[in-house]
Amino acid sequence: MKAIILSENGGTDKLILKEINKPVIAPNEVLIQTKALSINPVDGYVRKNEIYTKKKLMPLPGEEMILGWDVAGTVVETGSEVTDFKNGDEVFGMVKFPGHAKAYAEYVAAPADHLAKKPAGTSFNDAAAATLAALTAWQGLVTYAKIQPGNKVLIHAAAGGVGHYAVQIAKHFGAYVIGTGSASSKDFILSQGADEFIDYTQEKFEEKVQDADIVFDSIYGDHILRSIKAVKSGGRLVSLLAFFEGEIAEKAKAKDLLTYRIAVESNGEDMKAIAKLIADGKLKSHVSEVYSFEDIPKAQDKVDGGKTRGKVVIAL
Ligand SMILES: NC(=O)c1ccc[n+]([C@@H]2O[C@H](COP(=O)([O-])OP(=O)(O)OC[C@H]3O[C@@H](n4cnc5c(N)ncnc54)[C@H](OP(=O)(O)O)[C@@H]3O)[C@@H](O)[C@H]2O)c1
């Protein structure tokens, strides 16, 4: 089968198309024939940085490294312990994250309990998109922040992969949603259901919002200190990047915030919740660009640029 190997840490020129053996499944796994997969910023971090490679990919010594965790496709083989899926089922999921899922490949060995059935009427591209990014939004808002109807929720990078799902999920739970983005993302963010938009290039969000029940922060640097100002006392602050330590922890404690530094994890139950939202018409992927398998390096360059609208997907 075809796979894209990461030959060593570095630029996208280190992603090499190679013919390798199909994976052998474990008893709790299914073999998926990949129809689509999606690209995330973490793919680029792991490609570039050895520290991330060790932490997120966890390759065994001497093992060939293959990036990718987000897959949608058809089950072509099932392990002896698998009861939920059979050959021919169309499935999607974020597989083995963190870990070595090897999803940049024509066939992927996936634990059955990391997957959900693809809702009928949803394309493989849209399903592949609604995996790591959608799970992050779900786990951050629902599992950790325990979003409630009427909550005021500030979502940063609302036009991106995680952000556009977070806006839709927050609206589904009856929240009042404010999304941040640049001016060119305004119409898109409002079209996802946001009630208000803040242009981060023109305005300081913390001057406009100081009473959010939940702030969902996915931006590097001192941004999290600014987000602390936007949450009301006793509110919830979800961080995808910054850790709550030193000055950040002190300032959050002074406001009595509940803080969550989340690290998304594979979870079949959460995937099923996402599949239900999609099936019910409550969650829709926005796939802005589709690349061929051979063009995965170009797709990673695009995502590395940090200006993705919705998701970038690879169709096989
Ligand atoms: N901890 C975890 O488990 C976890 C999970 C998933 C993602 N993440 C991290 O979270 C971040 C977001 O992920 P993603 O997949 O959503 O990324 P993405 O799709 O690449 O996000 C791109 C979006 O970010 C927006 N943006 C950039 N700078 C911004 C700013 N200062 N304020 C508001 N919006 C801004 C851009 O909007 P404009 O074009 O309008 O500027 C663009 O639409 C990444 O760093 C990712 O690695 C962490």
XYZ file of N, CA and C in Angstrom, residues 53-290:
714
model
N 7.560 14.684 18.392
C 7.523 13.354 17.786
C 7.505 12.291 18.882
N 8.373 12.503 19.887
C 8.453 11.511 20.986
C 7.181 11.522 21.826
N 6.615 12.721 22.034
C 5.457 12.857 22.926
C 4.147 12.420 22.271
N 3.977 12.737 20.997
C 2.680 12.497 20.347
C 2.675 11.266 19.445
N 3.793 11.010 18.769
C 3.820 9.883 17.821
C 4.300 8.607 18.518
N 5.243 8.779 19.439
C 5.776 7.659 20.217
C 6.258 6.497 19.347
N 7.078 6.751 18.302
C 7.545 5.631 17.480
C 8.494 4.729 18.264
N 8.456 3.452 17.961
C 9.405 2.530 18.590
C 10.764 2.725 17.932
N 11.861 2.385 18.628
C 13.185 2.557 18.027
C 13.266 1.815 16.688
N 13.752 2.507 15.661
C 13.939 1.875 14.346
C 12.680 1.802 13.503
N 11.541 2.143 14.093
C 10.274 2.044 13.358
C 10.136 3.212 12.374
N 9.553 2.943 11.202
C 9.296 4.038 10.271
C 8.175 4.889 10.828
N 8.325 6.207 10.697
C 7.332 7.114 11.288
C 6.312 7.524 10.229
N 5.047 7.410 10.599
C 3.963 7.822 9.696
C 3.020 8.712 10.488
N 2.837 9.933 10.017
C 1.955 10.876 10.708
C 0.483 10.568 10.444
N -0.385 11.332 11.086
C -1.822 11.259 10.803
C -2.593 10.458 11.824
N -3.756 11.032 12.214
C -4.629 10.372 13.198
C -6.100 10.368 12.774
N -6.440 11.250 11.817
C -7.860 11.460 11.471
C -8.216 10.696 10.210
N -9.102 9.731 10.328
C -9.368 8.885 9.159
C -10.866 8.623 8.999
N -11.278 8.511 7.733
C -12.633 8.026 7.410
C -12.473 7.017 6.284
N -13.203 5.916 6.366
C -13.062 4.902 5.329
C -13.976 3.718 5.582
N -13.652 2.617 4.893
C -14.501 1.424 4.932
C -13.770 0.294 5.649
N -14.475 -0.392 6.528
C -13.882 -1.532 7.242
C -13.738 -2.701 6.267
N -12.508 -3.242 6.184
C -12.274 -4.369 5.269
C -11.822 -5.631 6.025
N -11.576 -5.492 7.322
C -11.164 -6.647 8.135
C -11.478 -6.322 9.590
N -11.900 -7.318 10.359
C -12.170 -7.058 11.781
C -11.401 -8.053 12.645
N -10.889 -7.570 13.791
C -10.199 -8.428 14.742
C -11.187 -9.333 15.469
N -10.663 -10.395 16.095
C -11.532 -11.411 16.703
C -12.384 -10.873 17.849
N -11.931 -9.786 18.489
C -12.702 -9.245 19.641
C -13.694 -8.157 19.244
N -13.725 -7.801 17.955
C -14.553 -6.661 17.534
C -15.988 -7.108 17.306
N -16.913 -6.424 17.988
C -18.336 -6.782 17.828
C -19.145 -5.633 17.215
N -18.630 -4.404 17.330
C -19.421 -3.228 16.902
C -19.413 -2.997 15.398
N -18.393 -3.507 14.705
C -18.242 -3.193 13.280
C -18.049 -4.466 12.478
N -18.494 -4.397 11.201
C -18.295 -5.531 10.289
C -17.740 -4.998 8.965
N -17.278 -5.932 8.149
C -16.737 -5.528 6.854
C -17.801 -4.744 6.076
N -17.354 -3.670 5.427
C -18.270 -2.852 4.631
C -18.798 -1.634 5.385
N -18.682 -1.633 6.735
C -19.145 -0.458 7.485
C -18.287 0.754 7.131
N -18.947 1.899 7.058
C -18.223 3.150 6.818
C -18.029 3.846 8.163
N -16.791 4.132 8.500
C -16.458 4.599 9.855
C -15.572 5.839 9.786
N -15.471 6.519 10.919
C -14.526 7.644 11.030
C -14.083 7.778 12.478
N -12.932 8.417 12.658
C -12.462 8.613 14.027
C -11.061 9.191 14.082
N -10.714 9.679 15.281
C -9.328 10.055 15.573
C -8.718 8.852 16.269
N -7.739 8.277 15.632
C -7.232 6.967 16.035
C -5.923 7.113 16.816
N -5.845 6.424 17.940
C -4.581 6.299 18.698
C -3.895 7.639 18.950
N -4.667 8.625 19.407
C -4.026 9.897 19.736
C -4.010 10.101 21.233
N -2.834 10.334 21.871
C -1.522 10.343 21.234
C -1.029 8.916 20.976
N -0.187 8.760 19.947
C 0.349 7.442 19.619
C 0.611 7.346 18.127
N 0.977 6.160 17.706
C 1.418 5.990 16.318
C 0.303 5.352 15.483
N -0.614 6.192 15.019
C -1.790 5.688 14.284
C -1.473 5.373 12.831
N -0.491 6.079 12.266
C -0.055 5.842 10.878
C -1.211 6.042 9.897
N -1.905 7.158 10.039
C -3.104 7.374 9.204
C -2.796 7.925 7.817
N -1.568 8.387 7.564
C -1.232 8.825 6.205
C -0.931 7.567 5.375
N -1.958 6.768 5.153
C -1.750 5.487 4.472
C -3.066 5.005 3.862
N -2.946 4.105 2.889
C -4.154 3.589 2.221
C -4.967 2.668 3.123
N -4.298 2.058 4.117
C -5.001 1.212 5.093
C -4.516 1.579 6.483
N -5.458 1.633 7.441
C -5.124 2.033 8.805
C -5.704 0.999 9.777
N -4.877 0.522 10.706
C -5.346 -0.379 11.775
C -5.855 0.492 12.917
N -7.153 0.357 13.237
C -7.766 1.270 14.208
C -8.483 0.501 15.306
N -8.221 0.827 16.588
C -8.999 0.210 17.670
C -10.492 0.519 17.463
N -11.321 -0.502 17.582
C -12.757 -0.301 17.340
C -13.329 0.758 18.277
N -12.767 0.849 19.507
C -13.346 1.812 20.447
C -12.814 3.234 20.268
N -12.180 3.505 19.135
C -11.833 4.883 18.776
C -12.725 5.390 17.640
N -13.685 4.580 17.199
C -14.408 4.880 15.954
C -15.903 5.041 16.173
N -16.534 5.676 15.200
C -18.007 5.695 15.112
C -18.374 5.420 13.661
N -19.629 4.995 13.462
C -20.097 4.822 12.080
C -20.311 6.190 11.451
N -19.918 6.303 10.211
C -20.119 7.564 9.479
C -21.620 7.736 9.228
N -22.185 8.894 9.608
C -23.617 9.082 9.359
C -23.932 8.999 7.862
N -25.056 8.354 7.545
C -25.470 8.247 6.141
C -25.666 9.658 5.590
N -25.258 9.859 4.362
C -25.465 11.174 3.752
C -24.326 12.141 4.017
N -23.388 11.740 4.873
C -22.198 12.582 5.106
C -21.059 12.049 4.251
N -20.345 12.935 3.595
C -19.245 12.484 2.730
C -18.062 12.005 3.591
N -17.213 11.184 2.980
C -15.987 10.773 3.685
C -15.134 12.000 4.019
N -15.098 12.983 3.125
C -14.298 14.183 3.402
C -14.799 14.906 4.650
N -16.125 15.103 4.729
C -16.681 15.808 5.892
C -16.481 14.992 7.170
N -16.593 13.663 7.049
C -16.412 12.810 8.230
C -14.958 12.838 8.697
N -14.017 12.728 7.753
C -12.592 12.747 8.131
C -12.237 14.050 8.829
N -12.898 15.133 8.426
C -12.626 16.440 9.043
C -13.082 16.475 10.501
N -14.213 15.825 10.793
C -14.857 15.944 12.124
C -14.300 14.921 13.100
N -12.995 14.973 13.296
C -12.327 13.972 14.138
C -11.517 14.688 15.229
N -10.197 14.853 15.063
C -9.402 15.491 16.133
C -9.959 16.875 16.495
N -10.251 17.680 15.472
C -10.709 19.055 15.734
C -12.074 19.052 16.432
N -12.986 18.211 15.951
C -14.323 18.170 16.558
C -14.262 17.578 17.970
N -13.429 16.553 18.155
C -13.270 15.952 19.493
C -12.703 16.959 20.484
N -11.769 17.787 20.016
C -11.172 18.797 20.904
C -12.241 19.776 21.363
N -13.063 20.216 20.411
C -14.140 21.154 20.757
C -15.110 20.483 21.734
N -15.458 19.221 21.461
C -16.410 18.495 22.312
C -15.839 18.285 23.722
N -14.615 17.759 23.773
C -14.030 17.447 25.090
C -13.808 18.736 25.891
N -13.355 19.812 25.209
C -13.109 21.080 25.909
C -14.384 21.686 26.468
N -15.420 21.753 25.643
C -16.648 22.448 26.061
C -17.575 21.569 26.899
N -17.670 20.295 26.533
C -18.676 19.431 27.159
C -18.074 18.641 28.316
N -16.996 17.878 28.034
C -16.419 17.014 29.070
C -15.814 17.849 30.202
N -15.036 18.872 29.815
C -14.333 19.645 30.850
C -15.142 20.842 31.331
N -15.479 21.770 30.448
C -16.118 23.023 30.904
C -17.593 22.835 31.247
N -18.159 21.689 30.877
C -19.570 21.393 31.223
C -20.494 22.554 30.843
N -20.468 22.867 29.575
C -21.257 23.973 29.024
C -22.745 23.804 29.331
N -23.400 24.925 29.647
C -24.829 24.920 30.008
C -25.587 25.911 29.130
N -26.900 25.676 28.961
C -27.709 26.648 28.212
C -27.577 28.034 28.832
N -27.481 29.042 27.981
C -27.400 30.421 28.466
C -25.996 30.883 28.802
N -25.028 29.974 28.827
C -23.635 30.388 29.085
C -23.169 31.352 27.993
N -22.370 32.322 28.417
C -21.711 33.206 27.445
C -20.330 32.602 27.187
N -20.062 32.262 25.935
C -18.835 31.521 25.609
C -18.024 32.301 24.582
N -16.766 32.587 24.924
C -15.867 33.267 23.986
C -14.953 32.209 23.359
N -15.026 32.092 22.038
C -14.232 31.078 21.334
C -13.217 31.781 20.433
N -11.930 31.542 20.739
C -10.877 32.133 19.911
C -10.622 31.258 18.684
N -10.078 31.894 17.650
C -9.794 31.199 16.384
C -11.034 30.443 15.894
N -12.164 31.163 15.929
C -13.459 30.532 15.639
C -13.588 30.117 14.173
N -12.699 30.601 13.317
C -12.776 30.212 11.894
C -11.957 28.963 11.601
N -11.172 28.494 12.556
C -10.260 27.372 12.301
C -10.926 26.017 12.460
N -10.107 24.990 12.411
C -10.624 23.626 12.498
C -11.382 23.406 13.797
N -10.707 23.599 14.921
C -11.362 23.394 16.218
C -12.465 24.432 16.408
N -12.145 25.691 16.083
C -13.053 26.792 16.382
C -14.417 26.663 15.724
N -14.439 26.250 14.450
C -15.753 26.237 13.780
C -16.643 25.131 14.339
N -16.017 24.025 14.832
C -16.831 23.006 15.523
C -17.258 23.522 16.904
N -16.335 24.233 17.576
C -16.652 24.722 18.930
C -17.849 25.681 18.891
N -17.886 26.560 17.880
C -19.025 27.491 17.758
C -20.320 26.696 17.611
N -20.313 25.699 16.731
C -21.552 24.938 16.481
C -21.980 24.124 17.712
N -20.990 23.531 18.401
C -21.318 22.722 19.585
C -21.863 23.629 20.700
N -21.222 24.786 20.880
C -21.693 25.714 21.921
C -23.118 26.174 21.611
N -23.407 26.464 20.355
C -24.773 26.876 19.988
C -25.748 25.728 20.226
N -25.327 24.517 19.901
C -26.202 23.360 20.122
C -26.597 23.249 21.596
N -25.665 23.616 22.491
C -25.952 23.537 23.929
C -26.660 24.794 24.452
N -27.039 25.678 23.539
C -27.838 26.840 23.947
C -27.021 27.985 24.509
N -25.744 28.067 24.138
C -24.892 29.152 24.645
C -25.034 30.401 23.779
N -24.605 31.519 24.354
C -24.440 32.763 23.598
C -22.957 32.809 23.213
N -22.685 32.842 21.901
C -21.306 32.609 21.434
C -20.696 33.853 20.796
N -19.473 34.152 21.252
C -18.685 35.226 20.639
C -17.441 34.575 20.037
N -17.196 34.819 18.764
C -16.038 34.218 18.097
C -15.037 35.273 17.684
N -13.743 34.950 17.808
C -12.714 35.875 17.326
C -12.091 35.365 16.032
N -11.707 36.320 15.199
C -11.038 36.004 13.931
C -10.628 37.306 13.281
N -9.990 37.223 12.116
C -9.666 38.448 11.385
C -10.875 38.831 10.528
N -10.841 40.066 9.998
C -12.018 40.598 9.288
C -12.508 39.656 8.189
N -11.572 39.007 7.483
C -11.984 38.152 6.365
C -12.733 36.897 6.842
N -12.645 36.605 8.135
C -13.330 35.417 8.677
C -14.697 35.757 9.283
N -15.037 37.055 9.320
C -16.261 37.481 10.028
C -17.508 36.743 9.526
N -17.756 36.806 8.222
C -19.000 36.221 7.697
C -19.031 34.716 7.952
N -17.872 34.077 7.815
C -17.821 32.634 8.041
C -18.159 32.295 9.499
N -17.563 33.028 10.441
C -17.790 32.742 11.870
C -19.262 32.958 12.229
N -19.853 34.038 11.714
C -21.282 34.277 11.986
C -22.137 33.189 11.335
N -21.695 32.701 10.158
C -22.480 31.650 9.470
C -22.441 30.319 10.230
N -21.446 30.152 11.111
C -21.378 28.924 11.925
C -22.324 28.999 13.123
N -22.912 30.198 13.325
C -23.907 30.344 14.396
C -23.499 31.322 15.485
N -22.283 31.894 15.400
C -21.850 32.822 16.462
C -22.796 34.019 16.530
N -23.042 34.499 17.756
C -23.921 35.649 17.944
C -23.163 36.960 17.740
N -21.862 36.919 18.047
C -21.040 38.137 17.913
C -19.682 37.752 17.365
N -19.039 38.734 16.746
C -17.705 38.525 16.178
C -16.779 39.621 16.690
N -15.546 39.254 17.017
C -14.535 40.260 17.378
C -13.336 40.082 16.455
N -12.957 41.170 15.797
C -11.794 41.154 14.903
C -10.544 41.368 15.761
N -9.755 40.297 15.922
C -8.604 40.384 16.838
C -7.508 41.302 16.319
N -7.573 41.659 15.037
C -6.542 42.558 14.496
C -6.888 44.027 14.776
N -8.139 44.285 15.137
C -8.593 45.671 15.315
C -8.984 45.997 16.749
N -9.396 44.964 17.506
C -9.963 45.229 18.833
C -9.338 44.300 19.867
N -9.317 44.776 21.127
C -8.859 43.905 22.225
C -10.085 43.199 22.788
N -10.112 41.887 22.618
C -11.311 41.138 23.041
C -11.587 41.318 24.529
N -10.494 41.455 25.332
C -10.677 41.557 26.792
C -11.273 42.902 27.202
N -11.253 43.866 26.271
C -11.919 45.144 26.581
C -13.408 45.055 26.260
N -13.759 44.125 25.371
C -15.172 43.978 24.973
C -15.909 42.934 25.819
N -15.155 41.931 26.316
C -15.786 40.841 27.077
C -15.040 40.647 28.399
N -15.755 40.783 29.510
C -15.133 40.507 30.819
C -16.028 39.611 31.680
N -17.105 39.114 31.065
C -18.082 38.364 31.853
C -18.432 37.011 31.216
N -17.466 36.430 30.478
C -17.763 35.136 29.846
C -17.833 34.036 30.917
N -18.775 33.134 30.755
C -18.807 31.948 31.628
C -17.670 31.009 31.246
N -17.406 30.931 29.927
C -16.349 30.037 29.429
C -15.539 30.785 28.368
N -14.219 30.716 28.484
C -13.359 31.146 27.369
C -12.593 29.922 26.884
N -12.570 29.765 25.568
C -11.939 28.603 24.915
C -10.760 29.161 24.130
N -9.544 28.946 24.642
C -8.362 29.626 24.097
C -7.419 28.662 23.391
N -7.097 28.977 22.131
C -6.220 28.097 21.351
C -5.070 28.878 20.714
N -4.693 30.002 21.362
C -3.657 30.875 20.788
C -2.418 30.870 21.703
N -1.254 30.897 21.063
C 0.024 30.874 21.807
C 0.283 32.161 22.584
N 1.299 32.106 23.430
C 1.884 33.294 24.049
C 1.087 33.787 25.241
N 1.144 35.152 25.427
C 0.477 35.725 26.611
C -1.035 35.865 26.404
N -1.527 35.339 25.296
C -2.958 35.405 24.983
C -3.797 34.888 26.147
N -3.313 33.850 26.812
C -4.089 33.229 27.896
C -4.262 34.218 29.057
N -3.262 35.091 29.274
C -3.395 36.099 30.342
C -4.510 37.073 29.984
N -4.629 37.372 28.709
C -5.714 38.254 28.257
C -7.056 37.521 28.392
N -7.039 36.225 28.105
C -8.295 35.461 28.230
C -8.775 35.418 29.680
N -7.833 35.384 30.623
C -8.230 35.386 32.050
C -9.084 36.627 32.343
N -8.721 37.752 31.708
C -9.479 39.002 31.930
C -10.897 38.906 31.350
N -11.077 38.057 30.352
C -12.385 37.971 29.675
C -13.369 37.029 30.381
N -12.849 36.185 31.305
C -13.741 35.261 32.029
C -14.246 35.939 33.298
N -15.499 35.708 33.641
C -16.019 36.277 34.891
C -15.406 35.519 36.081
N -15.412 36.109 37.245
C -14.902 35.425 38.448
C -15.661 34.125 38.644
N -14.925 33.062 38.916
C -15.560 31.757 39.124
C -15.894 31.037 37.828
N -15.542 31.643 36.677
C -15.855 31.029 35.376
C -14.867 29.938 34.991
N -15.008 29.437 33.760
C -14.176 28.324 33.287
C -13.288 28.791 32.125
N -12.036 28.368 32.181
C -11.090 28.727 31.123
C -10.465 27.450 30.575
N -10.712 27.214 29.279
C -10.171 26.026 28.608
C -8.996 26.473 27.759
N -7.846 25.837 27.941
C -6.661 26.173 27.149
C -6.205 24.968 26.338
N -5.955 25.198 25.060
C -5.431 24.114 24.213
C -3.914 24.144 24.138
N -3.290 25.264 24.523
C -1.836 25.384 24.343
C -1.113 25.768 25.630
N -1.585 26.827 26.310
C -0.866 27.315 27.492
C -1.120 26.403 28.688
N -0.094 26.278 29.531
C -0.243 25.510 30.781
C -0.522 26.478 31.929
N -1.273 25.996 32.907
C -1.608 26.852 34.044
C -0.524 26.713 35.099
N 0.506 27.521 34.927
C 1.625 27.523 35.868
C 2.130 28.959 35.993
N 2.920 29.220 37.038
C 3.498 30.554 37.254
C 2.440 31.640 37.285
N 2.719 32.744 36.573
C 1.828 33.913 36.579
C 0.414 33.565 36.096
N 0.339 32.653 35.106
C -0.972 32.274 34.548
C -1.819 31.621 35.644
N -1.202 30.698 36.389
C -1.932 30.000 37.458
C -2.342 30.980 38.554
N -1.419 31.892 38.898
C -1.715 32.875 39.969
C -2.896 33.749 39.603
N -2.878 34.250 38.355
C -3.950 35.183 37.931
C -5.284 34.440 37.841
N -5.242 33.184 37.390
C -6.484 32.394 37.298
C -7.030 32.121 38.696
N -6.118 31.855 39.636
C -6.544 31.565 41.009
C -7.149 32.817 41.663
N -6.546 33.960 41.359
C -7.052 35.214 41.947
C -8.501 35.464 41.534
N -8.899 34.932 40.366
C -10.296 35.111 39.914
C -11.139 33.870 40.204
N -10.521 32.926 40.916
C -11.253 31.719 41.310
C -11.773 30.937 40.088
N -10.956 30.896 39.025
C -11.391 30.223 37.794
C -11.207 28.712 37.894
N -12.073 28.000 37.204
C -11.842 26.572 36.964
C -11.049 26.501 35.672
N -9.860 25.909 35.723
C -9.003 25.922 34.535
C -8.759 24.507 34.019
N -8.738 24.384 32.699
C -8.552 23.080 32.067
C -7.539 23.236 30.934
N -6.382 22.609 31.072
C -5.422 22.571 29.958
C -5.664 21.214 29.296
N -6.374 21.206 28.191
C -6.813 19.913 27.679
C -5.831 19.343 26.661
N -5.768 18.030 26.615
C -5.017 17.290 25.601
C -6.007 16.266 25.047
N -6.447 16.496 23.825
C -7.490 15.642 23.250
C -7.039 14.177 23.231
N -7.984 13.289 23.467
C -7.662 11.852 23.476
C -8.670 11.085 22.647
N -8.227 10.000 22.013
C -9.136 9.122 21.269
C -10.219 8.620 22.208
N -11.465 8.634 21.714
C -12.581 8.224 22.575
C -13.791 7.921 21.681
N -14.126 6.642 21.572
C -15.218 6.221 20.691
C -16.577 6.751 21.112
N -16.787 6.900 22.431
C -18.084 7.423 22.890
C -18.245 8.870 22.431
N -17.162 9.648 22.562
C -17.227 11.044 22.090
C -17.403 11.084 20.567
N -16.752 10.156 19.855
C -16.932 10.104 18.384
C -18.395 9.827 18.051
N -19.021 8.943 18.836
C -20.443 8.632 18.573
C -21.318 9.865 18.842
N -20.957 10.628 19.869
C -21.724 11.862 20.151
C -21.594 12.825 18.964
N -20.390 12.898 18.404
C -20.180 13.778 17.244
C -20.952 13.244 16.037
N -20.914 11.930 15.849
C -21.659 11.329 14.724
C -23.154 11.645 14.850
N -23.675 11.615 16.089
C -25.109 11.907 16.285
C -25.411 13.374 15.953
N -24.533 14.265 16.391
C -24.752 15.685 16.067
C -24.766 15.886 14.552
N -23.856 15.197 13.856
C -23.810 15.321 12.387
C -25.097 14.757 11.785
N -25.480 13.560 12.257
C -26.682 12.906 11.716
C -27.925 13.759 11.961
N -27.956 14.464 13.104
C -29.116 15.305 13.443
C -29.060 16.682 12.777
N -28.017 16.915 11.984
C -27.904 18.207 11.295
C -27.458 19.338 12.206
N -26.884 19.009 13.374
C -26.458 20.045 14.331
C -24.983 20.426 14.160
N -24.230 19.586 13.458
C -22.793 19.836 13.293
C -22.426 19.541 11.846
N -21.736 20.495 11.235
C -21.353 20.297 9.834
C -19.908 20.731 9.654
N -19.149 19.898 8.974
C -17.760 20.255 8.681
C -17.717 21.292 7.579
N -16.806 22.241 7.737
C -16.501 23.122 6.606
C -15.124 22.699 6.090
N -15.122 22.039 4.939
C -13.857 21.610 4.323
C -13.498 22.655 3.271
N -12.451 23.436 3.564
C -12.123 24.541 2.649
C -11.226 24.080 1.512
N -10.423 23.029 1.757
C -9.514 22.582 0.688
C -9.341 21.069 0.740
N -9.312 20.469 -0.449
C -9.116 19.016 -0.564
C -7.877 18.772 -1.426
